[in-house]
mmCIF file of C-alpha atoms and ligand atoms in Angstrom:
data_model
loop_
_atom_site.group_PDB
_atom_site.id
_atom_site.type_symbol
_atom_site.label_atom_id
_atom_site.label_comp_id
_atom_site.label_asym_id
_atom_site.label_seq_id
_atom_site.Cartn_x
_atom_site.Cartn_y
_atom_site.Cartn_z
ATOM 1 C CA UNK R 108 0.000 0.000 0.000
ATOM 2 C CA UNK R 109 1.164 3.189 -1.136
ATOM 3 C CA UNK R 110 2.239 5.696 2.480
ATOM 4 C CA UNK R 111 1.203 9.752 2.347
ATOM 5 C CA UNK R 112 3.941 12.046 3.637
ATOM 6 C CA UNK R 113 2.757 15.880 4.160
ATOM 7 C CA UNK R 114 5.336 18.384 2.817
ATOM 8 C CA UNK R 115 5.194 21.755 4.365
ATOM 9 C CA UNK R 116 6.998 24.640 2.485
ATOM 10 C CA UNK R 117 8.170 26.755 4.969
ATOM 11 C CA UNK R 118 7.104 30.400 4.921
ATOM 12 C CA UNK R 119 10.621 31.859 3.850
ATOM 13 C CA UNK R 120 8.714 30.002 0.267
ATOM 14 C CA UNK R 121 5.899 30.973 -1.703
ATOM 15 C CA UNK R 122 3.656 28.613 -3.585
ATOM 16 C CA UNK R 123 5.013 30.696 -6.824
ATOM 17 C CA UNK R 124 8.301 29.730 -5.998
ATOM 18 C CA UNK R 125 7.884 26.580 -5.794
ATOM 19 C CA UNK R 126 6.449 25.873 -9.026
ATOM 20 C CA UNK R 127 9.819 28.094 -10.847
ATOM 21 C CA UNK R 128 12.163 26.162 -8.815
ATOM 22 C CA UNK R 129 11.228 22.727 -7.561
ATOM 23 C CA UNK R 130 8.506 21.470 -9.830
ATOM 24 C CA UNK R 131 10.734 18.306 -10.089
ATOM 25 C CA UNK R 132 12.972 17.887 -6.715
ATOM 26 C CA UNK R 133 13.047 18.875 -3.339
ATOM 27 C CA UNK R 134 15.594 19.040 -0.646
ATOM 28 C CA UNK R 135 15.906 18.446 2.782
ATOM 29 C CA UNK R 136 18.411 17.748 5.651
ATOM 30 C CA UNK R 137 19.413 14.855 6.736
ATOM 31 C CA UNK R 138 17.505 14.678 10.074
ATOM 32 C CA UNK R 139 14.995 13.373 8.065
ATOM 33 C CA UNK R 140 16.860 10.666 6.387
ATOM 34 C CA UNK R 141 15.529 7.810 8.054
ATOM 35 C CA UNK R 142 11.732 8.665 7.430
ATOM 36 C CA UNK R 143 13.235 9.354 3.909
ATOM 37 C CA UNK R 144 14.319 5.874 3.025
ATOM 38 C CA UNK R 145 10.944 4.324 3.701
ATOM 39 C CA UNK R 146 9.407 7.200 1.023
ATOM 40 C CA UNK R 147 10.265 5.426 -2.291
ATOM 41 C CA UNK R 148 6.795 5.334 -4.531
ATOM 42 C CA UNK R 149 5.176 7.526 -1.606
ATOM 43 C CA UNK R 150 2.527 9.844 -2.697
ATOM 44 C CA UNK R 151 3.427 13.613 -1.128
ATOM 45 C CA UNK R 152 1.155 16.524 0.069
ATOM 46 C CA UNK R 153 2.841 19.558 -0.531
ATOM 47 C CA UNK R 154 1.021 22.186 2.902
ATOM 48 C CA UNK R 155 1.656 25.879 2.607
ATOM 49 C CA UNK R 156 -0.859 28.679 4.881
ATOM 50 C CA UNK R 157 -2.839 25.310 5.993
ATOM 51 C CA UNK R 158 -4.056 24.310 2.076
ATOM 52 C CA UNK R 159 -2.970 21.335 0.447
ATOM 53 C CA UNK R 160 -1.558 23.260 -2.631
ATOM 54 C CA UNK R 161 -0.050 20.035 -4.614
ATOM 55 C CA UNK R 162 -0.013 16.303 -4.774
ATOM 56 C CA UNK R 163 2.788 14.430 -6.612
ATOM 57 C CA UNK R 164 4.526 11.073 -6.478
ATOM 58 C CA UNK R 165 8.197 10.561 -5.358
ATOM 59 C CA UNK R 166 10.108 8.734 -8.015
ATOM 60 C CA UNK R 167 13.762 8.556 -6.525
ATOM 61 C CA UNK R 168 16.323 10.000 -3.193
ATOM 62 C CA UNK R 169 19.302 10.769 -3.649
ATOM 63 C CA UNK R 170 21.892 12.312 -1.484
ATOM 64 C CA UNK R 171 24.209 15.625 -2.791
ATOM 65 C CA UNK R 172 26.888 17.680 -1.619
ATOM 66 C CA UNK R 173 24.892 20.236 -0.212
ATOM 67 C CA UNK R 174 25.712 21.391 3.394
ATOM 68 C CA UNK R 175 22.200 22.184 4.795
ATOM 69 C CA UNK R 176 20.205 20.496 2.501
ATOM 70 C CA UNK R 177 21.695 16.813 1.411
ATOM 71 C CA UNK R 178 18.884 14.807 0.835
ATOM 72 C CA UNK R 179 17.000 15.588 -2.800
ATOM 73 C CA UNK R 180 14.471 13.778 -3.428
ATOM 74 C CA UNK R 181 12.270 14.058 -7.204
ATOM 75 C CA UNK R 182 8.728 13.081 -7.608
ATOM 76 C CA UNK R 183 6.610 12.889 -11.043
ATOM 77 C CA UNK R 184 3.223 13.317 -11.802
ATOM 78 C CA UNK R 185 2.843 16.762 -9.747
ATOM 79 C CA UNK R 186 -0.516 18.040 -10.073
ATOM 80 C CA UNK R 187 -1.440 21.372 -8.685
ATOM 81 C CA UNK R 188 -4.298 21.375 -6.220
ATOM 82 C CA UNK R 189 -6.063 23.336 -3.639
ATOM 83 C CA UNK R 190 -7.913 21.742 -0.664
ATOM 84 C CA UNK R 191 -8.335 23.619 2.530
ATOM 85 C CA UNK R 192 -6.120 21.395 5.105
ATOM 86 C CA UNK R 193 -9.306 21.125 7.507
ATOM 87 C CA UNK R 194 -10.640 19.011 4.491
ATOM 88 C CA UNK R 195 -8.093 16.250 5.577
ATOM 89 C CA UNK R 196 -8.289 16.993 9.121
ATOM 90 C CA UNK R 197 -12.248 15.803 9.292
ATOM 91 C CA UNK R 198 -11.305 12.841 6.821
ATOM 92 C CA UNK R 199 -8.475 11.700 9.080
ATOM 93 C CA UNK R 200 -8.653 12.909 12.446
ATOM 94 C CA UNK R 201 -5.558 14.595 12.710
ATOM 95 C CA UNK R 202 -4.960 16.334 15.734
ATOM 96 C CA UNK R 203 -1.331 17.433 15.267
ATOM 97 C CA UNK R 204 -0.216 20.828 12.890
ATOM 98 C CA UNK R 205 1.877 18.968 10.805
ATOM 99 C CA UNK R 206 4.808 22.015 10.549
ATOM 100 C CA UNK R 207 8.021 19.035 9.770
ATOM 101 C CA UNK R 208 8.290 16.595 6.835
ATOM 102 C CA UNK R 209 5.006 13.727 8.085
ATOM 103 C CA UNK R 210 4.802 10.207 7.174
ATOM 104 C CA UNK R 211 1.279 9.068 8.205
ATOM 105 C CA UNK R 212 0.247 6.114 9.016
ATOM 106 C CA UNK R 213 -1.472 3.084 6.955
ATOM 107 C CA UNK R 214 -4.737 4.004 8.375
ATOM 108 C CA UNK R 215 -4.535 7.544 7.948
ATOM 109 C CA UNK R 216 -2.623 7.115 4.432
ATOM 110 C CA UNK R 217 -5.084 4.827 3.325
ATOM 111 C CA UNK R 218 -8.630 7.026 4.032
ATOM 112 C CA UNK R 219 -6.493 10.005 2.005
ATOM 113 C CA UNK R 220 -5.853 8.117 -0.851
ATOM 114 C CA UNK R 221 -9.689 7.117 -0.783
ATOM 115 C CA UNK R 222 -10.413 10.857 -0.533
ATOM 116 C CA UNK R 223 -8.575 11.587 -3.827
ATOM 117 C CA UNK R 224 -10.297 8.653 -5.690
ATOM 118 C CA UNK R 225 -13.228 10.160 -4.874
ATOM 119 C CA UNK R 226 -12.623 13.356 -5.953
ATOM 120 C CA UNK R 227 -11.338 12.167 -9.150
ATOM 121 C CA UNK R 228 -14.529 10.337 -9.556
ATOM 122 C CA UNK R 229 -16.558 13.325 -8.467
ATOM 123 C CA UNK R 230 -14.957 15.160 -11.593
ATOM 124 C CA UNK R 231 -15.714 12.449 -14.414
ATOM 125 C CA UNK R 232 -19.135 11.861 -12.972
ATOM 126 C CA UNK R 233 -19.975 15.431 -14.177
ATOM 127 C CA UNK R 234 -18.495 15.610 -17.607
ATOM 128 C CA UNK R 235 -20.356 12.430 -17.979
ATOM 129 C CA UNK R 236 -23.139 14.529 -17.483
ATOM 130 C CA UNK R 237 -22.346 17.192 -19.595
ATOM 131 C CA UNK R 238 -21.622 15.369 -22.221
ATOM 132 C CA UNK R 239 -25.035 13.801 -22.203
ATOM 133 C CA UNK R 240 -26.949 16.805 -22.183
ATOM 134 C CA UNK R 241 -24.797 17.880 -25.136
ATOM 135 C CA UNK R 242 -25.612 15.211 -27.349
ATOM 136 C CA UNK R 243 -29.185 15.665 -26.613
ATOM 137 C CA UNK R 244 -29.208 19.436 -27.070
ATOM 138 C CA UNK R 245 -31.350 20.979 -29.826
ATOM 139 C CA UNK R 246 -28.940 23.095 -32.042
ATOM 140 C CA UNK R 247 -31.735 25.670 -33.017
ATOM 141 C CA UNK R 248 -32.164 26.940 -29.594
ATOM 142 C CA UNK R 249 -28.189 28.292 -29.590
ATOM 143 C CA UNK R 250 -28.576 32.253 -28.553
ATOM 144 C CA UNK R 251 -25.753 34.399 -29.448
ATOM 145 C CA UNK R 252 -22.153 34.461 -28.551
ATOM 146 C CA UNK R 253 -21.519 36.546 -25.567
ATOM 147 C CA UNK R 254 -17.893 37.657 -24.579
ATOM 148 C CA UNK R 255 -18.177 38.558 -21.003
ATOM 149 C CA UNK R 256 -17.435 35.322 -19.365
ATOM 150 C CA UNK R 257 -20.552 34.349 -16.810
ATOM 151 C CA UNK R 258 -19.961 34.665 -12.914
ATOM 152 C CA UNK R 259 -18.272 31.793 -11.443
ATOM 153 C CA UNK R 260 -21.575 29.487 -9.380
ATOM 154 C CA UNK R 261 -21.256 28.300 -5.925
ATOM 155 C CA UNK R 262 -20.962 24.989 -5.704
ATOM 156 C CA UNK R 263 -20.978 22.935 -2.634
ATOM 157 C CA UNK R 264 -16.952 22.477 -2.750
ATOM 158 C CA UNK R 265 -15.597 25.056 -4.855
ATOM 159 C CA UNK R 266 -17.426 27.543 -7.307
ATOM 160 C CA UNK R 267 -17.609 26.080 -11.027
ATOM 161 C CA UNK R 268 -18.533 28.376 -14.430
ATOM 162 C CA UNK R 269 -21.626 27.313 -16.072
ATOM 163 C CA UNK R 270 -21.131 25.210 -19.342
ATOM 164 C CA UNK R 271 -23.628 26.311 -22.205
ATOM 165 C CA UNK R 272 -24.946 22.884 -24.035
ATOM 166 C CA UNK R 273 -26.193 24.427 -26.995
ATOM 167 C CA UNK R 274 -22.520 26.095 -27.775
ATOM 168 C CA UNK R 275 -20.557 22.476 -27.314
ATOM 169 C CA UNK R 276 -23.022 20.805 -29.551
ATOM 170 C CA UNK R 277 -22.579 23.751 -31.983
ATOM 171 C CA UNK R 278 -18.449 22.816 -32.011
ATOM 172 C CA UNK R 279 -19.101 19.056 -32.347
ATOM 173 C CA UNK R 280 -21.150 19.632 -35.421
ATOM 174 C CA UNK R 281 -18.849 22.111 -36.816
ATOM 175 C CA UNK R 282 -16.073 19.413 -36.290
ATOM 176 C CA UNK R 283 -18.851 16.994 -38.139
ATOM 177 C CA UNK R 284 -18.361 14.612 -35.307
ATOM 178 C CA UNK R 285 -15.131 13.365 -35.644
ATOM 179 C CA UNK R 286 -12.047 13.557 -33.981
ATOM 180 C CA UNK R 287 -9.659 16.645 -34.091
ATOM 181 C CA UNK R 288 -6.379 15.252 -32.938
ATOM 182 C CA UNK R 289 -6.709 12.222 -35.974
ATOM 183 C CA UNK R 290 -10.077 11.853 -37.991
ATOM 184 C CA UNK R 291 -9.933 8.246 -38.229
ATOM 185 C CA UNK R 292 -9.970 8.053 -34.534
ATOM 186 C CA UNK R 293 -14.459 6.563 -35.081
ATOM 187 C CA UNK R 294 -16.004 5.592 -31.797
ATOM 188 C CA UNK R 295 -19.260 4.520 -32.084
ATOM 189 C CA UNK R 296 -22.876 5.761 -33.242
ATOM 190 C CA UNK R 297 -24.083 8.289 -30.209
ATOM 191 C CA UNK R 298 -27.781 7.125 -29.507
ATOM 192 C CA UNK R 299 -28.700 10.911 -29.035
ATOM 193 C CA UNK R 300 -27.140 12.294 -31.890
ATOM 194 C CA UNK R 301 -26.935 9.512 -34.405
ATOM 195 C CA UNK R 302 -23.171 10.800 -35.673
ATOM 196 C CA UNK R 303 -20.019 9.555 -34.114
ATOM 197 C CA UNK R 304 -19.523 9.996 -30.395
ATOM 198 C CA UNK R 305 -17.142 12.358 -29.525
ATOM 199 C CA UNK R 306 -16.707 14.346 -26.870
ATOM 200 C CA UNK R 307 -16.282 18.494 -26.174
ATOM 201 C CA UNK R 308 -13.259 19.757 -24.651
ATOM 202 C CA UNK R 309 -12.688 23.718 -23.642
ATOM 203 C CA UNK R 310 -9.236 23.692 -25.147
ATOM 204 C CA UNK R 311 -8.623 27.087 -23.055
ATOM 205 C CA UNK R 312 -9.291 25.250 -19.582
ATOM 206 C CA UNK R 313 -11.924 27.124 -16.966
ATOM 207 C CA UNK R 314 -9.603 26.828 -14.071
ATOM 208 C CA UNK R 315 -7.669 30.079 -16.122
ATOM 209 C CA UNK R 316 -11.086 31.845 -17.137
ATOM 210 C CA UNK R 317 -10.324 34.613 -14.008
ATOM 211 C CA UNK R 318 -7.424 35.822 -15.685
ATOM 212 C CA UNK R 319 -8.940 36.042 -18.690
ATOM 213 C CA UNK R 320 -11.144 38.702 -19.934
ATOM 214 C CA UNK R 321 -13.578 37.123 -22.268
ATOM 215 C CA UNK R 322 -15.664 34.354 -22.036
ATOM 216 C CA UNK R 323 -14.023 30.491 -22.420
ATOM 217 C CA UNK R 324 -17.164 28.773 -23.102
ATOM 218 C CA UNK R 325 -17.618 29.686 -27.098
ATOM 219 C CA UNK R 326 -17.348 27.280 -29.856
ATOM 220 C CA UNK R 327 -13.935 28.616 -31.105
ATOM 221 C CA UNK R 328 -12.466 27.220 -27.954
ATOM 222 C CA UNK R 329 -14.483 24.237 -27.938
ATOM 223 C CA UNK R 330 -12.902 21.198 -29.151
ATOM 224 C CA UNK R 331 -14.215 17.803 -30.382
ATOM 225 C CA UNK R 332 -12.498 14.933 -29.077
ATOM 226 C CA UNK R 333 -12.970 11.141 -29.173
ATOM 227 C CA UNK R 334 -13.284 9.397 -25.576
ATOM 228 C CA UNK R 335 -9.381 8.772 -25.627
ATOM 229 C CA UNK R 336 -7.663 11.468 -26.997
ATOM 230 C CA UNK R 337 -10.137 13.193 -24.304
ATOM 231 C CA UNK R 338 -9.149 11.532 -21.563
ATOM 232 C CA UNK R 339 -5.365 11.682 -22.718
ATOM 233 C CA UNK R 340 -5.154 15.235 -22.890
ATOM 234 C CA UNK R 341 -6.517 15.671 -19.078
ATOM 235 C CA UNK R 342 -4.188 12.878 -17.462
ATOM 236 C CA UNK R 343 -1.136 12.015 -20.322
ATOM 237 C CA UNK R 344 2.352 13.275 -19.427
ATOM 238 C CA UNK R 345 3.237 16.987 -20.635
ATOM 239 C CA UNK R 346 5.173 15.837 -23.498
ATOM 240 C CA UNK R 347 1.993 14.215 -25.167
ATOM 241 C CA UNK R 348 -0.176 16.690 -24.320
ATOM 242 C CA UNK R 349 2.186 19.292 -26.277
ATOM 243 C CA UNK R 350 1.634 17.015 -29.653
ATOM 244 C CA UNK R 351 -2.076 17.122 -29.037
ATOM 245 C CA UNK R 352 -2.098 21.470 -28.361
ATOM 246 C CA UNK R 353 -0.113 21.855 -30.675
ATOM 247 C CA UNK R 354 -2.925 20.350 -33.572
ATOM 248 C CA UNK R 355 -5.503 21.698 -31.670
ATOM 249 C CA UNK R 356 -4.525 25.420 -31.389
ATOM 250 C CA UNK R 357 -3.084 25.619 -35.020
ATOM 251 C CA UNK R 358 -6.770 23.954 -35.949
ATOM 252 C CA UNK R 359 -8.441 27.074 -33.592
ATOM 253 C CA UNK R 360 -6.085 29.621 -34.249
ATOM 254 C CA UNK R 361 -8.274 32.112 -36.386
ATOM 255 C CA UNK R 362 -11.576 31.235 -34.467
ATOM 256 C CA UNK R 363 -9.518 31.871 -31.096
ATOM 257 C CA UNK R 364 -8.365 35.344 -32.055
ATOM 258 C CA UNK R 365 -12.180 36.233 -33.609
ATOM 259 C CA UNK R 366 -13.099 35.699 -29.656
ATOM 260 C CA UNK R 367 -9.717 37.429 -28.447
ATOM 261 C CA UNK R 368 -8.864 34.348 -26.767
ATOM 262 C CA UNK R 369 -5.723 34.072 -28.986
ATOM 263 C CA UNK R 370 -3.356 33.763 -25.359
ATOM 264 C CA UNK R 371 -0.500 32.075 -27.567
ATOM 265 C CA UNK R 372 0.811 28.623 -27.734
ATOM 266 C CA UNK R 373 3.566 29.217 -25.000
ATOM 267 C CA UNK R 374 0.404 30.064 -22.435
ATOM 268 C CA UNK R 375 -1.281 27.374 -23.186
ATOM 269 C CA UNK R 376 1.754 24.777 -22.724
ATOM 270 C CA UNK R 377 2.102 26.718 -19.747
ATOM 271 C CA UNK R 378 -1.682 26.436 -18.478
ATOM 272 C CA UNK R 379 -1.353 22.379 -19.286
ATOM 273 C CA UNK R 380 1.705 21.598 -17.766
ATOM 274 C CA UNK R 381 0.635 22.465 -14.202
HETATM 275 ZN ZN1 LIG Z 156 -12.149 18.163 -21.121
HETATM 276 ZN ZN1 LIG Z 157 -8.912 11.019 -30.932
#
């Protein structure tokens, strides 16, 4: 069974900082080496200002010459959250603050790693649903384009911005149902549309729509994807993900600019690499 450790950045960093400089490795002193050596394959909580700001998996430790700071270890798969630490505290029952490098226990470990798989279902449950209600949307009732982006909802969790149907179904037709990464890449007849499943994808991602001053969800930044390429460009390693943007924003290119949303292929490696 795979063992949590909690990672607190101290306050001399900032989250900001630690994306420039360790988004691969991080170092420590050696009074933690014996904790360290049981960490191989050990998923790690990264804790700054009592939120849970990332979650990545430790791939190899290895000592250096540093004075202070000997022990580096480097961890793949980093994926940039944000959960409130008193999320994990009701989960878990943790009474202690957690300020030095943590490795929890099996029981503790294990109802965290239950927490994220939930989560993670949490998230495909409701493209599932959106999905759905796009292939049964009626493509005469789309209203105009609007460029203000909508307010961000409340959701129970987090707040979310609404996802217009008619738009996405708009985009898949334009696309005439197929695939936009490799048009041989058929699925299946879609019950509710009769054409060739495929599924929409906001190829300018919401979690970005704040810093951006016009609205994501138009068709020009709507992208048709089958199932897999779908799923590959949410959870495939940067390096794939770059082929895929790359055919994707040079397809969307004119459209993108038409709805100023043309934030250059550099931001957008940039936005999918976190
Ligand atoms: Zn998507
Ligand atoms: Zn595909």
């Amino acid at each position: 069974m795979k063992k949590v450790i909690l990672q607190p950045i101290g306050n001399d960093n900032s989250i900001d900082n630690f994306k420039e400089k360790n988004s691969k490795r991080w170092a420590e002193s050696t009074k933690y080496k014996k904790d360290w050596e049981e960490s191989k394959e050990a998923i790690v909580l990264f804790t700054h200002d009592s939120v849970i700001f990332a979650k990545a998996t430790i791939s190899s430790i290895e000592t250096s010459n540093h004075t202070k700071y000997p022990l580096n270890y480097y961890y793949d798969d980093i994926k940039f959250i944000n959960i409130p630490f008193s999320k994990l505290r009701k989960i878990t029952n943790f009474q202690d603050i957690y300020r030095n490098y943590t490795i929890l226990n099996k029981s503790m470990s294990q109802k965290i790693l239950d927490y994220f798989e939930l989560l993670e279902l949490k998230i495909y449950k409701k493209d599932e649903d959106y999905q759905k209600d796009i292939g049964e949307a009626n493509l005469f009732d789309i209203k105009d384009e609007s460029e203000t982006p909508k307010e961000p909802k409340k959701g129970k969790n987090k707040s979310y911005y609404p996802r217009n149907k008619f738009r996405a179904k708009l985009a898949l037709s334009r696309a005439a149902y197929t695939c936009e990464i490799d048009s041989n890449h058929t699925t299946f007849i879609s019950k509710a549309t009769n054409e060739n499943y495929v599924e929409a994808h906001h190829l300018i991602p919401f979690n970005v729509q704040s810093e951006i001053d016009y609205n994501l969800d138009v068709t020009h930044n709507i992208v048709s994807l089958c199932p897999n390429c779908h799923k590959k460009i949410h959870l495939a390693s940067f390096n794939d993900k770059k082929k895929m943007l790359d055919t994707l924003y040079n397809k969307h290119l004119e459209g993108l600019s038409i709805v100023h949303l043309d934030i250059g292929i550099d931001s957008l490696f940039s936005i999918y690499s976190e």
